[in-house]
Amino acid sequence: MTSPGLRWTDIWKLAWRGLTRRRVRTLLTTLGITVAVASMVIFLSLGEGIRKVFVSQLGGIGPDVQVSLTPLSQGLALQPNLPQQTADDIQALAPELGIQTVTPVIMAVRGGLEVTQSVVLYGLPAAQGIAAVFPTTTAAQGRALTPADEGAGVAVAGAKAAQNLRLEVGSTLNLNRRNQVKVIGVLAPESGLVDNFIFIPLTTLQRSEGAAGRVSLVAVKLDNPRDARRVADVLSEKLNLEAGTQSDFLSFIDRALIISDAVRFGISLIALIVGGLAVANTVMMGVFERTREFGTLRAIGARPSFVRSLVLTESLLLSLVGGVGGVLLGLAGIAGVNLYTQQLAGIDAAALTPRLVLLALAISLLLGLLSGLLPARNAGRMSIVGALGRI
């Protein structure tokens, strides 16, 4: 409640004037909140960005149903532990389930000392070609896989994989000490995920991995992708295997990101608490230094609630300015993160979404409210005589 003759705009003006009296202290406190909020924004933006990447880039690519021994809740199936005969068993059910293509796939990850040297090796039948699983891919250089390539030491590199490993048509890629392949094509930039794949004929990669007759998964494309859930349930029941859809995979990613968001927010909370203590200290010092001023306000008729509102408004204003600064600084940080991940994998790994902006500002205001409660309480309980008598 304000005092007679004073409006809320007057309180905001007085609060701003109170903060600008000690500009260096106010600036340093604001910077502390700005850095704390910016760190939270950058950390949480990673989860938002990865969500957008998977939703946008898995929506129209990849298999409608993925069959493996490993459930999606345990991550991607990379271990070649599934009998290749499974593909024939699924093919036998094709007329009944409306299955368009069945593609056995073996996957492996090749890592290096640098992240940019890590790629995913994706083996599939050369007779079916890359388009059997990723229909929109096209070769920018050289050519794609053909039936004659089955068993041969050849490979087609995704755009980002070729860039990171400095591959071009005619380059040689070592799979291990005994096996190497020759690059016969480089794909046009398509997706941040597919761009990091290197496609190899199925039997070639099986031989390299020592996994003859075994695959990591079987990719299934349907005549009607809307039947994916029904088909996955039928395949899981009839073959006693794990069958998941794109929606299942996205749900798994979302659950993993929620846990990751909670961990990152917990780390950011430490910085936010320190920022909150800085706000409380600044406002408390302001209350102490302006004791006589508050006593004078009380003496000329200001109510205790007015003094409390003034101090609380200063705290909220300080936190709000820091919050806005934190969002802007976080936006610059996100741009830096995306610049790095674009060079690394061709994706924007961080994103500043409207809900993240609202969360940052809401937490800033909550921080200001909590930090200002004690100073506001102390200011409102001052006695007029004691305040005016303080030197």
Coordinates of C-alpha atoms in Angstrom, one line a residue:
M1 CA 0.0 0.0 0.0
T2 CA 1.4 3.5 -0.9
S3 CA 1.1 6.6 1.2
P4 CA -1.5 9.3 0.4
G5 CA -0.6 11.4 -2.6
L6 CA 2.0 8.9 -3.9
R7 CA 1.6 6.5 -6.8
W8 CA 3.4 3.3 -7.7
T9 CA 5.3 5.3 -10.4
D10 CA 6.7 7.5 -7.7
I11 CA 7.9 4.5 -5.8
W12 CA 9.7 3.2 -8.9
K13 CA 11.3 6.6 -9.4
L14 CA 12.5 6.8 -5.8
A15 CA 13.8 3.3 -6.0
W16 CA 15.8 4.0 -9.1
R17 CA 17.2 7.2 -7.5
G18 CA 18.2 5.2 -4.4
L19 CA 20.1 2.6 -6.6
T20 CA 21.9 5.2 -8.6
R21 CA 23.3 7.0 -5.6
R22 CA 25.9 4.2 -5.2
R23 CA 26.5 3.5 -8.9
V24 CA 29.6 1.3 -8.6
R25 CA 28.0 -0.9 -5.9
T26 CA 24.8 -1.2 -8.0
L27 CA 26.7 -1.9 -11.2
L28 CA 28.8 -4.7 -9.6
T29 CA 25.7 -6.3 -8.1
T30 CA 23.9 -6.1 -11.4
L31 CA 26.8 -7.7 -13.1
G32 CA 26.8 -10.5 -10.6
I33 CA 23.1 -11.2 -11.4
T34 CA 23.7 -10.8 -15.1
V35 CA 26.4 -13.4 -15.1
A36 CA 24.4 -15.8 -13.0
V37 CA 21.3 -15.5 -15.2
A38 CA 23.4 -15.7 -18.4
S39 CA 25.0 -19.0 -17.2
M40 CA 21.5 -20.4 -16.5
V41 CA 20.3 -19.3 -19.9
I42 CA 23.2 -20.8 -21.7
F43 CA 23.1 -24.1 -19.8
L44 CA 19.3 -24.6 -20.3
S45 CA 19.5 -23.4 -24.0
L46 CA 21.5 -26.5 -24.7
G47 CA 18.5 -28.7 -23.9
E48 CA 16.2 -26.5 -25.9
G49 CA 18.5 -26.6 -28.9
I50 CA 19.0 -30.3 -28.9
R51 CA 15.2 -30.8 -28.7
K52 CA 14.7 -28.6 -31.7
V53 CA 17.5 -30.5 -33.6
F54 CA 15.9 -33.9 -33.0
V55 CA 12.3 -32.8 -33.6
S56 CA 13.1 -31.0 -36.9
Q57 CA 15.7 -33.5 -38.2
L58 CA 14.1 -36.8 -37.3
G59 CA 10.6 -35.9 -38.4
G60 CA 11.2 -36.7 -42.1
I61 CA 14.3 -38.9 -42.0
G62 CA 15.3 -42.3 -40.7
P63 CA 13.2 -45.4 -40.3
D64 CA 9.6 -45.4 -39.3
V65 CA 10.3 -48.4 -37.1
Q66 CA 13.6 -49.6 -35.6
V67 CA 13.9 -53.3 -34.5
S68 CA 16.8 -54.3 -32.2
L69 CA 17.6 -56.3 -29.1
T70 CA 18.2 -53.1 -27.1
P71 CA 15.2 -51.0 -26.1
L72 CA 15.4 -47.3 -26.9
S73 CA 15.3 -46.5 -23.2
Q74 CA 18.9 -47.7 -23.2
G75 CA 20.0 -45.5 -26.1
L76 CA 20.9 -46.2 -29.7
A77 CA 21.6 -49.8 -30.7
L78 CA 25.2 -49.9 -31.8
Q79 CA 26.3 -53.3 -30.7
P80 CA 25.9 -55.8 -33.6
N81 CA 24.1 -58.5 -31.6
L82 CA 21.0 -59.0 -33.7
P83 CA 20.9 -62.0 -36.2
Q84 CA 20.7 -60.7 -39.8
Q85 CA 18.0 -63.4 -40.3
T86 CA 15.7 -61.0 -38.5
A87 CA 15.5 -58.9 -41.6
D88 CA 14.1 -61.9 -43.5
D89 CA 11.6 -62.6 -40.8
I90 CA 10.3 -59.0 -41.0
Q91 CA 10.2 -59.1 -44.7
A92 CA 7.9 -62.2 -44.5
L93 CA 5.4 -60.0 -42.6
A94 CA 5.6 -57.1 -45.1
P95 CA 2.3 -57.8 -47.0
E96 CA 0.4 -58.1 -43.7
L97 CA 1.8 -55.0 -42.1
G98 CA 2.2 -52.7 -45.1
I99 CA 6.0 -52.6 -44.9
Q100 CA 7.7 -50.9 -47.8
T101 CA 11.4 -51.7 -47.2
V102 CA 13.4 -53.7 -44.7
T103 CA 17.0 -52.7 -44.2
P104 CA 19.6 -54.5 -42.0
V105 CA 22.0 -52.0 -40.5
I106 CA 25.2 -52.2 -38.6
M107 CA 26.6 -49.2 -36.8
A108 CA 29.9 -48.3 -35.2
V109 CA 31.5 -45.2 -33.8
R110 CA 35.0 -44.1 -34.7
G111 CA 36.4 -41.6 -32.2
G112 CA 39.6 -39.5 -32.1
L113 CA 41.4 -37.4 -29.6
E114 CA 39.4 -34.4 -31.0
V115 CA 35.6 -34.4 -31.1
T116 CA 35.7 -33.4 -34.8
Q117 CA 37.5 -36.6 -35.6
S118 CA 34.5 -38.7 -34.3
V119 CA 32.1 -40.2 -36.9
V120 CA 29.3 -42.8 -37.1
L121 CA 29.9 -45.6 -39.5
Y122 CA 26.6 -46.7 -41.0
G123 CA 26.6 -50.0 -42.8
L124 CA 23.6 -51.0 -45.0
P125 CA 23.1 -53.2 -48.1
A126 CA 24.6 -51.5 -51.1
A127 CA 21.8 -52.9 -53.3
Q128 CA 19.2 -50.9 -51.4
G129 CA 21.4 -47.8 -51.1
I130 CA 21.4 -44.9 -48.6
A131 CA 18.0 -43.8 -49.9
A132 CA 16.3 -46.9 -48.4
V133 CA 16.7 -45.3 -44.9
F134 CA 17.4 -41.6 -45.8
P135 CA 15.4 -41.0 -49.0
T136 CA 16.3 -37.3 -49.4
T137 CA 20.1 -37.7 -49.5
T138 CA 21.9 -36.9 -52.7
A139 CA 25.6 -37.0 -53.8
A140 CA 27.3 -33.7 -54.2
Q141 CA 30.5 -35.3 -55.3
G142 CA 31.2 -38.6 -56.8
R143 CA 28.4 -41.2 -56.6
A144 CA 26.2 -43.1 -54.1
L145 CA 26.4 -46.8 -53.3
T146 CA 25.4 -49.2 -56.1
P147 CA 24.6 -53.0 -55.9
A148 CA 28.1 -53.7 -57.3
D149 CA 29.7 -52.1 -54.3
E150 CA 28.5 -54.8 -51.8
G151 CA 31.5 -56.3 -50.1
A152 CA 33.9 -53.7 -51.6
G153 CA 36.1 -51.4 -49.7
V154 CA 34.2 -48.2 -50.5
A155 CA 32.3 -45.5 -48.6
V156 CA 30.1 -42.4 -49.1
A157 CA 30.8 -39.7 -46.5
G158 CA 28.3 -37.2 -45.1
A159 CA 29.1 -33.5 -45.7
K160 CA 30.2 -32.7 -42.2
A161 CA 32.1 -36.0 -41.7
A162 CA 34.0 -35.3 -45.0
Q163 CA 34.8 -31.8 -43.8
N164 CA 36.0 -32.8 -40.4
L165 CA 38.1 -35.7 -41.6
R166 CA 39.2 -33.9 -44.7
L167 CA 37.8 -36.5 -47.0
E168 CA 37.1 -36.1 -50.7
V169 CA 36.4 -38.5 -53.6
G170 CA 39.4 -40.8 -53.8
S171 CA 40.5 -40.4 -50.2
T172 CA 41.3 -43.5 -48.1
L173 CA 39.7 -44.0 -44.7
N174 CA 41.2 -46.5 -42.2
L175 CA 38.5 -48.5 -40.4
N176 CA 41.1 -50.3 -38.3
R177 CA 44.6 -51.7 -38.9
R178 CA 43.4 -54.4 -41.3
N179 CA 40.6 -52.7 -43.1
Q180 CA 40.3 -49.5 -45.1
V181 CA 37.8 -48.0 -47.5
K182 CA 38.0 -45.6 -50.4
V183 CA 35.7 -42.6 -50.6
I184 CA 33.6 -42.8 -53.8
G185 CA 31.2 -40.0 -52.9
V186 CA 30.4 -37.1 -50.6
L187 CA 26.7 -36.3 -49.8
A188 CA 25.2 -32.8 -50.1
P189 CA 24.5 -31.1 -46.7
E190 CA 21.2 -32.6 -45.6
S191 CA 20.9 -32.9 -41.8
G192 CA 23.1 -32.2 -38.9
L193 CA 22.8 -35.9 -38.0
V194 CA 23.2 -37.6 -41.4
D195 CA 26.0 -35.3 -42.3
N196 CA 28.1 -36.9 -39.6
F197 CA 27.6 -40.4 -41.0
I198 CA 29.9 -42.4 -43.2
F199 CA 27.9 -45.0 -45.2
I200 CA 29.6 -48.3 -46.0
P201 CA 28.3 -51.5 -47.7
L202 CA 26.8 -53.9 -45.0
T203 CA 29.2 -56.8 -45.5
T204 CA 32.2 -54.5 -45.7
L205 CA 31.5 -53.1 -42.3
Q206 CA 30.5 -56.5 -40.8
R207 CA 33.9 -57.8 -41.9
S208 CA 35.7 -54.9 -40.4
E209 CA 33.8 -55.3 -37.1
G210 CA 34.1 -59.1 -37.0
A211 CA 30.3 -59.3 -37.0
A212 CA 29.5 -61.6 -39.9
G213 CA 25.8 -62.5 -40.0
R214 CA 24.9 -59.9 -37.3
V215 CA 23.5 -56.4 -37.4
S216 CA 22.8 -53.6 -34.9
L217 CA 19.2 -53.0 -35.9
V218 CA 16.7 -53.5 -38.7
A219 CA 15.3 -50.3 -40.2
V220 CA 11.7 -50.5 -41.4
K221 CA 10.0 -48.1 -43.8
L222 CA 6.2 -48.2 -44.0
D223 CA 3.7 -47.5 -46.8
N224 CA 1.8 -45.4 -44.2
P225 CA 4.1 -43.9 -41.4
R226 CA 1.0 -43.3 -39.3
D227 CA 0.8 -47.1 -38.7
A228 CA 4.3 -47.1 -37.1
R229 CA 3.0 -47.6 -33.5
R230 CA 0.7 -50.6 -34.6
V231 CA 3.5 -52.2 -36.7
A232 CA 6.0 -51.8 -33.9
D233 CA 3.7 -53.5 -31.4
V234 CA 3.1 -56.4 -33.8
L235 CA 6.8 -56.9 -34.6
S236 CA 7.7 -56.8 -30.9
E237 CA 5.1 -59.4 -30.1
K238 CA 5.7 -61.8 -33.0
L239 CA 9.5 -61.6 -33.0
N240 CA 10.1 -61.1 -29.3
L241 CA 12.3 -58.1 -30.0
E242 CA 12.4 -54.5 -29.2
A243 CA 10.6 -52.4 -31.8
G244 CA 10.5 -48.6 -31.5
T245 CA 9.2 -45.7 -33.5
Q246 CA 10.5 -42.2 -34.2
S247 CA 8.1 -41.0 -31.5
D248 CA 9.6 -43.5 -29.0
F249 CA 13.1 -42.2 -29.8
L250 CA 12.1 -38.6 -29.4
S251 CA 10.4 -39.4 -26.1
F252 CA 13.6 -41.1 -24.9
I253 CA 15.6 -38.0 -25.9
D254 CA 13.2 -35.7 -24.2
R255 CA 13.3 -37.7 -20.9
A256 CA 17.1 -37.6 -21.0
L257 CA 17.1 -33.9 -21.7
I258 CA 14.8 -33.2 -18.8
I259 CA 17.2 -35.0 -16.4
S260 CA 20.1 -33.1 -18.0
D261 CA 18.2 -29.8 -17.7
A262 CA 17.7 -30.5 -14.0
V263 CA 21.4 -31.1 -13.5
R264 CA 22.3 -27.9 -15.4
F265 CA 19.8 -25.9 -13.5
G266 CA 21.1 -27.2 -10.2
I267 CA 24.6 -26.0 -11.2
S268 CA 23.2 -22.6 -12.2
L269 CA 21.3 -22.3 -8.9
I270 CA 24.6 -22.0 -7.1
A271 CA 25.4 -18.8 -9.1
L272 CA 21.9 -17.6 -8.7
I273 CA 22.1 -17.9 -4.9
V274 CA 25.4 -16.0 -4.8
G275 CA 23.7 -13.3 -7.0
G276 CA 20.7 -13.2 -4.6
L277 CA 23.0 -12.7 -1.6
A278 CA 24.7 -9.9 -3.4
V279 CA 21.3 -8.2 -4.0
A280 CA 20.4 -8.6 -0.3
N281 CA 23.7 -7.2 0.7
T282 CA 23.4 -4.2 -1.6
V283 CA 19.8 -3.4 -0.5
M284 CA 20.7 -4.0 3.2
M285 CA 23.6 -1.5 3.0
G286 CA 21.3 1.0 1.3
V287 CA 18.8 0.7 4.1
F288 CA 21.5 1.2 6.7
E289 CA 23.0 4.3 4.9
R290 CA 19.5 5.8 4.4
T291 CA 18.2 5.3 7.9
R292 CA 17.7 9.1 8.5
E293 CA 16.0 9.4 5.1
F294 CA 13.5 6.7 6.0
G295 CA 13.0 8.3 9.4
T296 CA 12.2 11.6 7.7
L297 CA 9.7 9.9 5.3
R298 CA 8.0 8.4 8.3
A299 CA 8.0 11.7 10.1
I300 CA 6.2 13.5 7.3
G301 CA 3.5 10.8 7.1
A302 CA 4.8 7.9 5.1
R303 CA 3.4 4.6 6.3
P304 CA 5.7 1.6 7.2
S305 CA 4.2 -0.2 4.2
F306 CA 5.4 2.6 1.9
V307 CA 9.0 2.2 3.2
R308 CA 8.8 -1.6 2.8
S309 CA 7.4 -1.2 -0.7
L310 CA 10.3 1.2 -1.6
V311 CA 13.0 -1.1 -0.4
L312 CA 11.4 -4.2 -2.0
T313 CA 11.0 -2.2 -5.3
E314 CA 14.7 -1.4 -5.3
S315 CA 15.5 -5.1 -4.9
L316 CA 13.1 -6.1 -7.7
L317 CA 14.4 -3.4 -10.0
L318 CA 18.0 -4.4 -9.4
S319 CA 17.2 -8.1 -10.2
L320 CA 15.1 -7.2 -13.2
V321 CA 17.9 -5.2 -14.8
G322 CA 20.3 -8.0 -14.0
G323 CA 17.8 -10.5 -15.5
V324 CA 17.4 -8.6 -18.8
G325 CA 21.2 -8.2 -19.0
G326 CA 21.6 -11.9 -18.3
V327 CA 19.2 -12.8 -21.2
L328 CA 21.1 -10.5 -23.6
L329 CA 24.5 -11.9 -22.4
G330 CA 23.1 -15.4 -22.7
L331 CA 22.0 -14.7 -26.2
A332 CA 25.6 -13.8 -27.1
G333 CA 26.8 -16.9 -25.4
I334 CA 24.3 -19.0 -27.3
A335 CA 25.6 -17.5 -30.6
G336 CA 29.1 -18.5 -29.6
V337 CA 28.0 -22.1 -28.7
N338 CA 26.2 -22.5 -32.1
L339 CA 29.1 -21.1 -34.0
Y340 CA 31.2 -23.9 -32.5
T341 CA 28.7 -26.7 -33.0
Q342 CA 28.0 -25.6 -36.5
Q343 CA 31.7 -26.1 -37.3
L344 CA 31.7 -29.3 -35.3
A345 CA 28.5 -31.1 -36.4
G346 CA 26.5 -28.7 -38.6
I347 CA 23.8 -28.1 -36.0
D348 CA 22.7 -25.4 -33.6
A349 CA 23.0 -27.1 -30.3
A350 CA 21.6 -24.1 -28.3
A351 CA 18.4 -22.2 -28.7
L352 CA 16.8 -19.3 -26.8
T353 CA 13.1 -20.0 -26.7
P354 CA 10.3 -17.8 -25.4
R355 CA 9.7 -20.1 -22.4
L356 CA 13.4 -19.9 -21.5
V357 CA 13.3 -16.1 -21.6
L358 CA 10.2 -16.1 -19.4
L359 CA 11.8 -18.5 -17.0
A360 CA 15.0 -16.4 -16.7
L361 CA 13.0 -13.2 -16.0
A362 CA 10.7 -15.0 -13.6
I363 CA 13.6 -16.4 -11.6
S364 CA 15.3 -12.9 -11.6
L365 CA 12.1 -11.3 -10.1
L366 CA 11.8 -14.2 -7.6
L367 CA 15.4 -13.7 -6.7
G368 CA 14.8 -10.0 -6.1
L369 CA 11.7 -10.6 -4.1
L370 CA 13.3 -13.1 -1.8
S371 CA 16.5 -11.0 -1.5
G372 CA 14.5 -7.9 -0.6
L373 CA 12.2 -9.3 2.0
L374 CA 14.5 -9.0 5.0
P375 CA 15.8 -5.5 4.2
A376 CA 12.3 -4.3 3.6
R377 CA 11.1 -5.8 6.9
N378 CA 13.9 -4.1 8.8
A379 CA 13.2 -0.8 7.1
G380 CA 9.5 -0.9 7.8
R381 CA 10.1 -1.6 11.5
M382 CA 12.3 1.4 12.1
S383 CA 11.1 3.8 14.8
I384 CA 11.0 7.4 13.7
V385 CA 12.9 8.7 16.8
G386 CA 15.6 6.1 16.5
A387 CA 16.0 6.7 12.7
L388 CA 16.2 10.4 13.0
G389 CA 18.6 10.2 15.9
R390 CA 21.2 8.1 14.1
I391 CA 24.2 9.9 12.9

